[in-house]
């Protein structure tokens, strides 16, 4: 019995350092997006702010979608969480939240805290701004109470060099940033009018959380609306109208430029729902040589429309994407890949139209006149 006890003690001594080392490496690898600046402060208060750009969507429509999302989001908590103020004329919606954040859960233990917060959104034509503030924590069934300002800010939750999270406060900071990211993605989903999150989209969002910046701290989100709206582009003074869904009309059989396995359709007859950003990816292709072409995903989305009476497609590159080759290209191809598909369902041959240079840090928009359209 004595020998068995000594053996178990030696085994524990061997395993503990290895486990600690693994945990340390895990924290080092996973914590980049939770370091300096991940919890923003305004006048000494923690305020998470996210801007959304929805080209062509009216203030009334944005307000309606955000209000419906917020009411459903807060109602699911089945407690005091609710929308407390609305002002449609000013585009203001304010709600209070009260829900659980789970740090860890097992058959033997449950480590969690209540998070209380204020969620507010200000809607305007083609954009809205969301803020999450007045964050408080009720831990151990309310026996311990903390505010975000005294618990998860850089001053307390990071070491002096701001290179590591402080042990003990790390879980609070990580879970709070992830929580606000989830709210942000929920609002984006509501504005994009998708009926449900697709598995592929959810996987992409999970991968996005592994990047150096969280969703809420990564700049404005540009959303391609999935309903019929009117859009004014910066480069055009005329009105741009998203094409309403209509039956596909076969084009005159082409003698050149056909795409094997696809049916060519008149660009004017391409339905607006042929491209659904919540259900796939929009890929821009420059060049025709398979061994010497550039392909990039329009990370910030895209949508179909009309400009000066011509059918066009709007494509948005996020601020961190390279764009030099798109700037010099005169023609390019746009492919839409449905989720979990390796072949595009829509192929559009486009001629680039003029567009304004965006402000620094803002998504870059490209407008392509659709010369030929092919569908599966």
mmCIF file of C-alpha atoms in Angstrom:
data_model
loop_
_atom_site.group_PDB
_atom_site.id
_atom_site.type_symbol
_atom_site.label_atom_id
_atom_site.label_comp_id
_atom_site.label_asym_id
_atom_site.label_seq_id
_atom_site.Cartn_x
_atom_site.Cartn_y
_atom_site.Cartn_z
ATOM 1 C CA UNK A 1 0.000 0.000 0.000
ATOM 2 C CA UNK A 2 2.870 2.327 0.870
ATOM 3 C CA UNK A 3 4.551 1.636 -2.483
ATOM 4 C CA UNK A 4 1.311 2.361 -4.318
ATOM 5 C CA UNK A 5 0.956 5.702 -2.515
ATOM 6 C CA UNK A 6 4.533 6.674 -3.403
ATOM 7 C CA UNK A 7 3.937 5.711 -7.022
ATOM 8 C CA UNK A 8 0.794 7.817 -7.272
ATOM 9 C CA UNK A 9 2.557 10.780 -5.666
ATOM 10 C CA UNK A 10 5.447 10.553 -8.150
ATOM 11 C CA UNK A 11 2.998 10.304 -11.053
ATOM 12 C CA UNK A 12 1.187 13.420 -9.850
ATOM 13 C CA UNK A 13 4.479 15.335 -9.636
ATOM 14 C CA UNK A 14 5.299 14.380 -13.200
ATOM 15 C CA UNK A 15 1.880 15.223 -14.639
ATOM 16 C CA UNK A 16 1.268 18.548 -12.924
ATOM 17 C CA UNK A 17 4.168 20.459 -14.562
ATOM 18 C CA UNK A 18 3.208 19.063 -17.962
ATOM 19 C CA UNK A 19 -0.382 20.118 -17.471
ATOM 20 C CA UNK A 20 0.643 23.583 -16.308
ATOM 21 C CA UNK A 21 2.968 23.927 -19.287
ATOM 22 C CA UNK A 22 0.204 22.882 -21.687
ATOM 23 C CA UNK A 23 -2.223 25.342 -20.091
ATOM 24 C CA UNK A 24 0.347 28.116 -20.300
ATOM 25 C CA UNK A 25 0.931 27.422 -23.972
ATOM 26 C CA UNK A 26 -2.789 27.260 -24.596
ATOM 27 C CA UNK A 27 -3.284 30.677 -22.972
ATOM 28 C CA UNK A 28 -0.403 32.101 -24.970
ATOM 29 C CA UNK A 29 -1.765 30.772 -28.252
ATOM 30 C CA UNK A 30 -5.386 31.700 -27.677
ATOM 31 C CA UNK A 31 -5.234 35.066 -25.920
ATOM 32 C CA UNK A 32 -4.026 37.419 -28.664
ATOM 33 C CA UNK A 33 -7.467 38.879 -29.280
ATOM 34 C CA UNK A 34 -8.044 39.485 -25.550
ATOM 35 C CA UNK A 35 -4.965 41.630 -24.930
ATOM 36 C CA UNK A 36 -4.540 45.426 -24.935
ATOM 37 C CA UNK A 37 -7.574 47.271 -26.284
ATOM 38 C CA UNK A 38 -9.881 44.249 -26.361
ATOM 39 C CA UNK A 39 -12.005 45.882 -23.656
ATOM 40 C CA UNK A 40 -12.470 49.519 -24.805
ATOM 41 C CA UNK A 41 -12.958 52.375 -22.340
ATOM 42 C CA UNK A 42 -14.689 55.721 -22.879
ATOM 43 C CA UNK A 43 -14.150 58.306 -20.127
ATOM 44 C CA UNK A 44 -13.207 55.532 -17.735
ATOM 45 C CA UNK A 45 -16.236 53.372 -18.564
ATOM 46 C CA UNK A 46 -16.252 50.089 -20.487
ATOM 47 C CA UNK A 47 -18.217 50.630 -23.708
ATOM 48 C CA UNK A 48 -18.142 48.112 -26.562
ATOM 49 C CA UNK A 49 -19.147 49.847 -29.804
ATOM 50 C CA UNK A 50 -19.887 48.270 -33.196
ATOM 51 C CA UNK A 51 -20.870 50.013 -36.428
ATOM 52 C CA UNK A 52 -22.901 48.338 -39.159
ATOM 53 C CA UNK A 53 -23.189 49.572 -42.757
ATOM 54 C CA UNK A 54 -26.209 48.291 -44.696
ATOM 55 C CA UNK A 55 -26.169 49.939 -48.160
ATOM 56 C CA UNK A 56 -29.628 50.873 -49.359
ATOM 57 C CA UNK A 57 -31.590 49.956 -46.240
ATOM 58 C CA UNK A 58 -33.853 52.645 -44.778
ATOM 59 C CA UNK A 59 -33.741 53.742 -41.151
ATOM 60 C CA UNK A 60 -37.254 52.369 -40.675
ATOM 61 C CA UNK A 61 -36.272 48.906 -41.934
ATOM 62 C CA UNK A 62 -33.073 48.823 -39.866
ATOM 63 C CA UNK A 63 -35.030 49.871 -36.776
ATOM 64 C CA UNK A 64 -37.671 47.195 -37.375
ATOM 65 C CA UNK A 65 -35.119 44.407 -37.783
ATOM 66 C CA UNK A 66 -32.992 45.423 -34.805
ATOM 67 C CA UNK A 67 -36.024 45.836 -32.562
ATOM 68 C CA UNK A 68 -37.343 42.386 -33.480
ATOM 69 C CA UNK A 69 -33.912 40.820 -32.918
ATOM 70 C CA UNK A 70 -33.341 42.577 -29.601
ATOM 71 C CA UNK A 71 -36.768 41.656 -28.240
ATOM 72 C CA UNK A 72 -36.267 38.000 -29.179
ATOM 73 C CA UNK A 73 -32.667 37.958 -27.908
ATOM 74 C CA UNK A 74 -33.544 39.382 -24.496
ATOM 75 C CA UNK A 75 -36.804 37.468 -24.143
ATOM 76 C CA UNK A 76 -35.057 34.100 -24.372
ATOM 77 C CA UNK A 77 -33.420 34.758 -21.003
ATOM 78 C CA UNK A 78 -36.870 34.337 -19.386
ATOM 79 C CA UNK A 79 -36.149 36.912 -16.678
ATOM 80 C CA UNK A 80 -35.981 40.686 -16.352
ATOM 81 C CA UNK A 81 -34.128 41.105 -19.663
ATOM 82 C CA UNK A 82 -36.229 43.282 -21.982
ATOM 83 C CA UNK A 83 -36.391 46.284 -24.303
ATOM 84 C CA UNK A 84 -36.967 49.311 -22.065
ATOM 85 C CA UNK A 85 -37.060 52.204 -24.549
ATOM 86 C CA UNK A 86 -37.799 52.776 -28.226
ATOM 87 C CA UNK A 87 -37.937 55.936 -30.314
ATOM 88 C CA UNK A 88 -38.611 55.132 -34.001
ATOM 89 C CA UNK A 89 -38.262 58.762 -35.082
ATOM 90 C CA UNK A 90 -34.763 59.035 -33.601
ATOM 91 C CA UNK A 91 -33.967 55.395 -34.386
ATOM 92 C CA UNK A 92 -33.133 54.593 -30.749
ATOM 93 C CA UNK A 93 -33.623 51.223 -29.030
ATOM 94 C CA UNK A 94 -32.399 50.411 -25.508
ATOM 95 C CA UNK A 95 -32.586 47.114 -23.664
ATOM 96 C CA UNK A 96 -31.272 45.610 -20.441
ATOM 97 C CA UNK A 97 -29.836 42.122 -20.269
ATOM 98 C CA UNK A 98 -29.458 39.632 -17.419
ATOM 99 C CA UNK A 99 -28.060 36.217 -18.323
ATOM 100 C CA UNK A 100 -25.503 33.569 -17.483
ATOM 101 C CA UNK A 101 -21.925 33.278 -18.674
ATOM 102 C CA UNK A 102 -20.501 29.799 -18.092
ATOM 103 C CA UNK A 103 -16.767 29.539 -17.422
ATOM 104 C CA UNK A 104 -16.671 25.760 -17.067
ATOM 105 C CA UNK A 105 -19.119 22.947 -16.560
ATOM 106 C CA UNK A 106 -18.756 19.291 -15.624
ATOM 107 C CA UNK A 107 -20.719 16.583 -13.931
ATOM 108 C CA UNK A 108 -19.232 17.619 -10.587
ATOM 109 C CA UNK A 109 -19.065 21.415 -10.825
ATOM 110 C CA UNK A 110 -20.486 24.482 -12.543
ATOM 111 C CA UNK A 111 -18.530 27.728 -12.631
ATOM 112 C CA UNK A 112 -20.620 30.614 -13.941
ATOM 113 C CA UNK A 113 -21.585 34.235 -13.372
ATOM 114 C CA UNK A 114 -24.556 36.441 -14.095
ATOM 115 C CA UNK A 115 -23.740 39.265 -16.498
ATOM 116 C CA UNK A 116 -25.962 42.345 -16.445
ATOM 117 C CA UNK A 117 -25.615 44.918 -19.201
ATOM 118 C CA UNK A 118 -27.269 47.671 -21.217
ATOM 119 C CA UNK A 119 -27.641 47.175 -24.962
ATOM 120 C CA UNK A 120 -28.464 50.206 -27.111
ATOM 121 C CA UNK A 121 -28.674 50.761 -30.867
ATOM 122 C CA UNK A 122 -29.024 54.012 -32.801
ATOM 123 C CA UNK A 123 -30.389 53.515 -36.323
ATOM 124 C CA UNK A 124 -29.943 55.845 -39.290
ATOM 125 C CA UNK A 125 -30.363 55.467 -43.071
ATOM 126 C CA UNK A 126 -27.999 52.707 -44.302
ATOM 127 C CA UNK A 127 -26.247 52.276 -40.940
ATOM 128 C CA UNK A 128 -26.587 51.726 -37.217
ATOM 129 C CA UNK A 129 -24.348 51.725 -34.158
ATOM 130 C CA UNK A 130 -24.600 49.246 -31.304
ATOM 131 C CA UNK A 131 -23.209 49.798 -27.801
ATOM 132 C CA UNK A 132 -22.868 47.371 -24.893
ATOM 133 C CA UNK A 133 -22.133 49.101 -21.588
ATOM 134 C CA UNK A 134 -22.876 49.245 -17.840
ATOM 135 C CA UNK A 135 -21.602 45.692 -17.529
ATOM 136 C CA UNK A 136 -21.788 44.107 -14.072
ATOM 137 C CA UNK A 137 -21.152 40.603 -12.753
ATOM 138 C CA UNK A 138 -22.986 38.732 -9.985
ATOM 139 C CA UNK A 139 -20.822 35.763 -9.028
ATOM 140 C CA UNK A 140 -21.511 32.853 -6.698
ATOM 141 C CA UNK A 141 -25.270 33.454 -6.782
ATOM 142 C CA UNK A 142 -24.804 37.157 -6.086
ATOM 143 C CA UNK A 143 -22.459 36.786 -3.119
ATOM 144 C CA UNK A 144 -19.682 38.523 -5.075
ATOM 145 C CA UNK A 145 -20.433 41.542 -7.270
ATOM 146 C CA UNK A 146 -18.060 43.299 -9.643
ATOM 147 C CA UNK A 147 -18.202 45.928 -12.372
ATOM 148 C CA UNK A 148 -16.408 45.651 -15.701
ATOM 149 C CA UNK A 149 -14.371 48.749 -14.836
ATOM 150 C CA UNK A 150 -12.851 47.095 -11.752
ATOM 151 C CA UNK A 151 -12.534 43.578 -13.118
ATOM 152 C CA UNK A 152 -11.762 43.193 -16.859
ATOM 153 C CA UNK A 153 -10.083 46.438 -18.041
ATOM 154 C CA UNK A 154 -6.452 46.531 -19.202
ATOM 155 C CA UNK A 155 -5.284 48.034 -15.890
ATOM 156 C CA UNK A 156 -6.337 45.014 -13.846
ATOM 157 C CA UNK A 157 -6.706 42.102 -16.253
ATOM 158 C CA UNK A 158 -3.318 42.435 -18.007
ATOM 159 C CA UNK A 159 0.229 42.254 -16.693
ATOM 160 C CA UNK A 160 2.354 45.422 -16.664
ATOM 161 C CA UNK A 161 3.821 44.665 -20.084
ATOM 162 C CA UNK A 162 0.277 44.015 -21.422
ATOM 163 C CA UNK A 163 1.472 40.757 -22.956
ATOM 164 C CA UNK A 164 -0.503 38.309 -20.807
ATOM 165 C CA UNK A 165 -3.807 38.013 -19.035
ATOM 166 C CA UNK A 166 -3.678 38.009 -15.240
ATOM 167 C CA UNK A 167 -4.452 34.579 -13.859
ATOM 168 C CA UNK A 168 -7.810 34.620 -12.115
ATOM 169 C CA UNK A 169 -9.225 37.493 -14.189
ATOM 170 C CA UNK A 170 -8.423 35.896 -17.549
ATOM 171 C CA UNK A 171 -11.630 33.876 -17.753
ATOM 172 C CA UNK A 172 -13.761 36.956 -17.053
ATOM 173 C CA UNK A 173 -12.130 38.998 -19.796
ATOM 174 C CA UNK A 174 -12.208 36.179 -22.371
ATOM 175 C CA UNK A 175 -15.835 35.278 -21.775
ATOM 176 C CA UNK A 176 -17.007 38.901 -21.782
ATOM 177 C CA UNK A 177 -15.346 39.680 -25.117
ATOM 178 C CA UNK A 178 -16.771 36.458 -26.575
ATOM 179 C CA UNK A 179 -20.195 37.343 -25.188
ATOM 180 C CA UNK A 180 -20.173 40.762 -26.899
ATOM 181 C CA UNK A 181 -18.933 39.120 -30.111
ATOM 182 C CA UNK A 182 -21.964 36.837 -30.002
ATOM 183 C CA UNK A 183 -24.297 39.831 -29.612
ATOM 184 C CA UNK A 184 -22.574 41.522 -32.559
ATOM 185 C CA UNK A 185 -22.965 38.500 -34.821
ATOM 186 C CA UNK A 186 -26.610 38.206 -33.800
ATOM 187 C CA UNK A 187 -27.297 41.802 -34.810
ATOM 188 C CA UNK A 188 -25.476 41.298 -38.118
ATOM 189 C CA UNK A 189 -27.555 38.199 -38.782
ATOM 190 C CA UNK A 190 -30.772 40.136 -38.128
ATOM 191 C CA UNK A 191 -29.740 42.937 -40.475
ATOM 192 C CA UNK A 192 -28.857 40.491 -43.234
ATOM 193 C CA UNK A 193 -32.366 39.023 -42.985
ATOM 194 C CA UNK A 194 -31.218 35.411 -42.943
ATOM 195 C CA UNK A 195 -33.799 33.069 -41.474
ATOM 196 C CA UNK A 196 -31.226 30.859 -39.786
ATOM 197 C CA UNK A 197 -27.480 30.564 -39.370
ATOM 198 C CA UNK A 198 -26.059 28.072 -41.807
ATOM 199 C CA UNK A 199 -23.598 25.522 -40.496
ATOM 200 C CA UNK A 200 -20.841 26.811 -42.743
ATOM 201 C CA UNK A 201 -21.424 30.400 -41.647
ATOM 202 C CA UNK A 202 -21.340 29.411 -38.003
ATOM 203 C CA UNK A 203 -18.055 27.600 -38.616
ATOM 204 C CA UNK A 204 -16.608 30.669 -40.322
ATOM 205 C CA UNK A 205 -17.632 32.836 -37.381
ATOM 206 C CA UNK A 206 -16.001 30.386 -34.992
ATOM 207 C CA UNK A 207 -12.801 30.600 -36.999
ATOM 208 C CA UNK A 208 -13.022 34.403 -37.037
ATOM 209 C CA UNK A 209 -12.954 34.396 -33.239
ATOM 210 C CA UNK A 210 -9.495 32.798 -33.388
ATOM 211 C CA UNK A 211 -8.044 35.822 -35.163
ATOM 212 C CA UNK A 212 -6.072 38.500 -33.363
ATOM 213 C CA UNK A 213 -9.079 40.809 -33.059
ATOM 214 C CA UNK A 214 -12.549 39.998 -31.860
ATOM 215 C CA UNK A 215 -15.540 40.702 -34.070
ATOM 216 C CA UNK A 216 -16.610 43.720 -32.042
ATOM 217 C CA UNK A 217 -13.110 45.226 -32.251
ATOM 218 C CA UNK A 218 -12.432 44.575 -35.941
ATOM 219 C CA UNK A 219 -14.002 47.629 -37.610
ATOM 220 C CA UNK A 220 -17.411 48.220 -39.203
ATOM 221 C CA UNK A 221 -19.417 45.330 -40.632
ATOM 222 C CA UNK A 222 -20.782 45.892 -44.132
ATOM 223 C CA UNK A 223 -23.944 43.896 -44.772
ATOM 224 C CA UNK A 224 -25.496 43.092 -48.127
ATOM 225 C CA UNK A 225 -29.266 43.352 -47.560
ATOM 226 C CA UNK A 226 -31.346 40.352 -48.618
ATOM 227 C CA UNK A 227 -34.535 42.262 -49.271
ATOM 228 C CA UNK A 228 -35.508 44.524 -52.160
ATOM 229 C CA UNK A 229 -34.142 47.991 -51.363
ATOM 230 C CA UNK A 230 -32.974 51.140 -53.122
ATOM 231 C CA UNK A 231 -29.293 52.004 -53.029
ATOM 232 C CA UNK A 232 -27.291 55.141 -53.862
ATOM 233 C CA UNK A 233 -23.647 54.485 -54.614
ATOM 234 C CA UNK A 234 -20.918 57.056 -53.825
ATOM 235 C CA UNK A 235 -19.766 57.062 -57.454
ATOM 236 C CA UNK A 236 -23.175 57.533 -59.054
ATOM 237 C CA UNK A 237 -25.723 60.297 -58.707
ATOM 238 C CA UNK A 238 -28.473 58.130 -60.133
ATOM 239 C CA UNK A 239 -30.584 55.683 -58.197
ATOM 240 C CA UNK A 240 -29.578 52.051 -57.886
ATOM 241 C CA UNK A 241 -32.341 49.501 -57.350
ATOM 242 C CA UNK A 242 -31.749 45.921 -56.315
ATOM 243 C CA UNK A 243 -33.243 43.642 -58.962
ATOM 244 C CA UNK A 244 -36.517 42.012 -57.829
ATOM 245 C CA UNK A 245 -36.762 38.241 -58.062
ATOM 246 C CA UNK A 246 -38.081 37.194 -61.483
ATOM 247 C CA UNK A 247 -38.090 33.951 -63.466
ATOM 248 C CA UNK A 248 -34.846 33.271 -65.303
ATOM 249 C CA UNK A 249 -35.021 34.043 -69.010
ATOM 250 C CA UNK A 250 -32.534 32.159 -71.195
ATOM 251 C CA UNK A 251 -30.309 34.481 -73.222
ATOM 252 C CA UNK A 252 -29.575 34.082 -76.877
ATOM 253 C CA UNK A 253 -27.171 31.151 -77.181
ATOM 254 C CA UNK A 254 -23.678 32.565 -76.987
ATOM 255 C CA UNK A 255 -21.142 31.780 -79.658
ATOM 256 C CA UNK A 256 -18.217 32.544 -77.341
ATOM 257 C CA UNK A 257 -17.504 33.021 -73.671
ATOM 258 C CA UNK A 258 -19.822 30.213 -72.580
ATOM 259 C CA UNK A 259 -19.267 28.362 -69.310
ATOM 260 C CA UNK A 260 -19.582 24.554 -69.649
ATOM 261 C CA UNK A 261 -22.300 23.109 -67.438
ATOM 262 C CA UNK A 262 -24.018 26.469 -66.919
ATOM 263 C CA UNK A 263 -26.961 28.196 -68.572
ATOM 264 C CA UNK A 264 -26.465 31.744 -69.744
ATOM 265 C CA UNK A 265 -29.212 34.156 -68.694
ATOM 266 C CA UNK A 266 -29.918 37.777 -69.514
ATOM 267 C CA UNK A 267 -28.179 39.878 -66.804
ATOM 268 C CA UNK A 268 -31.334 42.004 -66.453
ATOM 269 C CA UNK A 269 -33.294 38.871 -65.547
ATOM 270 C CA UNK A 270 -30.909 37.638 -62.844
ATOM 271 C CA UNK A 271 -32.938 37.407 -59.582
ATOM 272 C CA UNK A 272 -31.724 39.297 -56.528
ATOM 273 C CA UNK A 273 -31.734 36.108 -54.449
ATOM 274 C CA UNK A 274 -29.303 34.404 -56.813
ATOM 275 C CA UNK A 275 -26.627 35.592 -54.391
ATOM 276 C CA UNK A 276 -27.295 35.161 -50.661
ATOM 277 C CA UNK A 277 -24.336 36.234 -48.569
ATOM 278 C CA UNK A 278 -25.533 34.424 -45.465
ATOM 279 C CA UNK A 279 -25.506 31.146 -47.373
ATOM 280 C CA UNK A 280 -22.195 31.181 -49.201
ATOM 281 C CA UNK A 281 -19.134 33.092 -50.379
ATOM 282 C CA UNK A 282 -18.581 35.723 -53.052
ATOM 283 C CA UNK A 283 -15.245 35.254 -54.839
ATOM 284 C CA UNK A 284 -13.611 37.787 -57.187
ATOM 285 C CA UNK A 285 -11.420 36.382 -59.968
ATOM 286 C CA UNK A 286 -8.962 38.504 -61.953
ATOM 287 C CA UNK A 287 -7.484 37.011 -65.111
ATOM 288 C CA UNK A 288 -8.462 34.049 -67.310
ATOM 289 C CA UNK A 289 -5.305 31.909 -67.202
ATOM 290 C CA UNK A 290 -5.942 29.128 -64.691
ATOM 291 C CA UNK A 291 -2.246 29.116 -63.755
ATOM 292 C CA UNK A 292 -1.918 32.895 -63.443
ATOM 293 C CA UNK A 293 -5.045 34.357 -61.905
ATOM 294 C CA UNK A 294 -5.901 36.124 -58.664
ATOM 295 C CA UNK A 295 -8.824 34.957 -56.521
ATOM 296 C CA UNK A 296 -10.080 36.652 -53.375
ATOM 297 C CA UNK A 297 -13.176 36.368 -51.209
ATOM 298 C CA UNK A 298 -15.234 39.529 -50.746
ATOM 299 C CA UNK A 299 -15.084 39.239 -46.969
ATOM 300 C CA UNK A 300 -17.435 42.185 -46.389
ATOM 301 C CA UNK A 301 -20.153 40.826 -48.693
ATOM 302 C CA UNK A 302 -21.907 41.934 -51.856
ATOM 303 C CA UNK A 303 -25.289 42.309 -53.557
ATOM 304 C CA UNK A 304 -26.928 42.646 -56.960
ATOM 305 C CA UNK A 305 -28.413 45.902 -58.219
ATOM 306 C CA UNK A 306 -28.678 48.425 -61.025
ATOM 307 C CA UNK A 307 -26.652 51.538 -61.734
ATOM 308 C CA UNK A 308 -27.649 53.994 -64.474
ATOM 309 C CA UNK A 309 -30.040 51.356 -65.788
ATOM 310 C CA UNK A 310 -27.307 48.705 -66.037
ATOM 311 C CA UNK A 311 -27.309 45.456 -64.033
ATOM 312 C CA UNK A 312 -24.382 45.495 -61.594
ATOM 313 C CA UNK A 313 -22.941 43.631 -58.644
ATOM 314 C CA UNK A 314 -21.541 45.403 -55.579
ATOM 315 C CA UNK A 315 -18.566 43.666 -53.956
ATOM 316 C CA UNK A 316 -16.993 44.774 -50.675
ATOM 317 C CA UNK A 317 -13.453 44.016 -49.516
ATOM 318 C CA UNK A 318 -12.733 44.372 -45.810
ATOM 319 C CA UNK A 319 -10.152 47.051 -44.868
ATOM 320 C CA UNK A 320 -7.384 44.508 -44.271
ATOM 321 C CA UNK A 321 -7.702 42.776 -47.670
ATOM 322 C CA UNK A 322 -5.229 43.526 -50.508
ATOM 323 C CA UNK A 323 -6.913 45.454 -53.313
ATOM 324 C CA UNK A 324 -4.113 46.603 -55.630
ATOM 325 C CA UNK A 325 -4.968 44.133 -58.409
ATOM 326 C CA UNK A 326 -8.645 45.045 -58.286
ATOM 327 C CA UNK A 327 -7.641 48.693 -58.682
ATOM 328 C CA UNK A 328 -5.759 47.990 -61.930
ATOM 329 C CA UNK A 329 -8.184 45.411 -63.358
ATOM 330 C CA UNK A 330 -10.631 46.519 -66.061
ATOM 331 C CA UNK A 331 -12.626 43.290 -66.112
ATOM 332 C CA UNK A 332 -13.109 40.506 -63.603
ATOM 333 C CA UNK A 333 -15.379 37.588 -62.771
ATOM 334 C CA UNK A 334 -17.558 37.132 -59.722
ATOM 335 C CA UNK A 335 -18.440 33.637 -58.526
ATOM 336 C CA UNK A 336 -20.935 32.782 -55.826
ATOM 337 C CA UNK A 337 -20.274 29.538 -53.958
ATOM 338 C CA UNK A 338 -23.180 28.216 -51.843
ATOM 339 C CA UNK A 339 -22.227 26.921 -48.401
ATOM 340 C CA UNK A 340 -20.413 23.564 -48.458
ATOM 341 C CA UNK A 341 -20.201 23.609 -52.278
ATOM 342 C CA UNK A 342 -16.988 23.488 -54.307
ATOM 343 C CA UNK A 343 -18.588 24.745 -57.531
ATOM 344 C CA UNK A 344 -20.194 28.168 -57.958
ATOM 345 C CA UNK A 345 -23.928 28.412 -58.585
ATOM 346 C CA UNK A 346 -23.556 31.812 -60.298
ATOM 347 C CA UNK A 347 -20.753 33.124 -62.535
ATOM 348 C CA UNK A 348 -20.784 36.793 -63.576
ATOM 349 C CA UNK A 349 -18.413 38.354 -66.105
ATOM 350 C CA UNK A 350 -18.049 42.015 -65.166
ATOM 351 C CA UNK A 351 -16.598 45.301 -66.337
ATOM 352 C CA UNK A 352 -15.402 47.491 -63.501
ATOM 353 C CA UNK A 353 -17.239 50.785 -63.080
ATOM 354 C CA UNK A 354 -15.926 53.890 -61.263
ATOM 355 C CA UNK A 355 -16.242 53.962 -57.478
ATOM 356 C CA UNK A 356 -14.971 56.311 -54.789
ATOM 357 C CA UNK A 357 -11.966 55.591 -52.613
ATOM 358 C CA UNK A 358 -13.173 54.859 -49.071
ATOM 359 C CA UNK A 359 -11.941 56.534 -45.923
ATOM 360 C CA UNK A 360 -9.065 54.812 -44.162
ATOM 361 C CA UNK A 361 -10.214 51.774 -42.230
ATOM 362 C CA UNK A 362 -13.495 51.468 -44.134
ATOM 363 C CA UNK A 363 -14.518 48.613 -46.491
ATOM 364 C CA UNK A 364 -13.679 49.141 -50.155
ATOM 365 C CA UNK A 365 -16.571 48.834 -52.622
ATOM 366 C CA UNK A 366 -16.309 47.756 -56.270
ATOM 367 C CA UNK A 367 -19.142 48.076 -58.777
ATOM 368 C CA UNK A 368 -19.089 45.708 -61.735
ATOM 369 C CA UNK A 369 -21.378 46.017 -64.757
ATOM 370 C CA UNK A 370 -22.601 42.489 -65.476
ATOM 371 C CA UNK A 371 -21.767 41.663 -69.100
ATOM 372 C CA UNK A 372 -22.613 37.962 -68.985
ATOM 373 C CA UNK A 373 -24.406 35.855 -66.379
ATOM 374 C CA UNK A 374 -24.339 32.068 -66.010
ATOM 375 C CA UNK A 375 -26.257 29.938 -63.518
ATOM 376 C CA UNK A 376 -26.262 26.229 -62.628
#
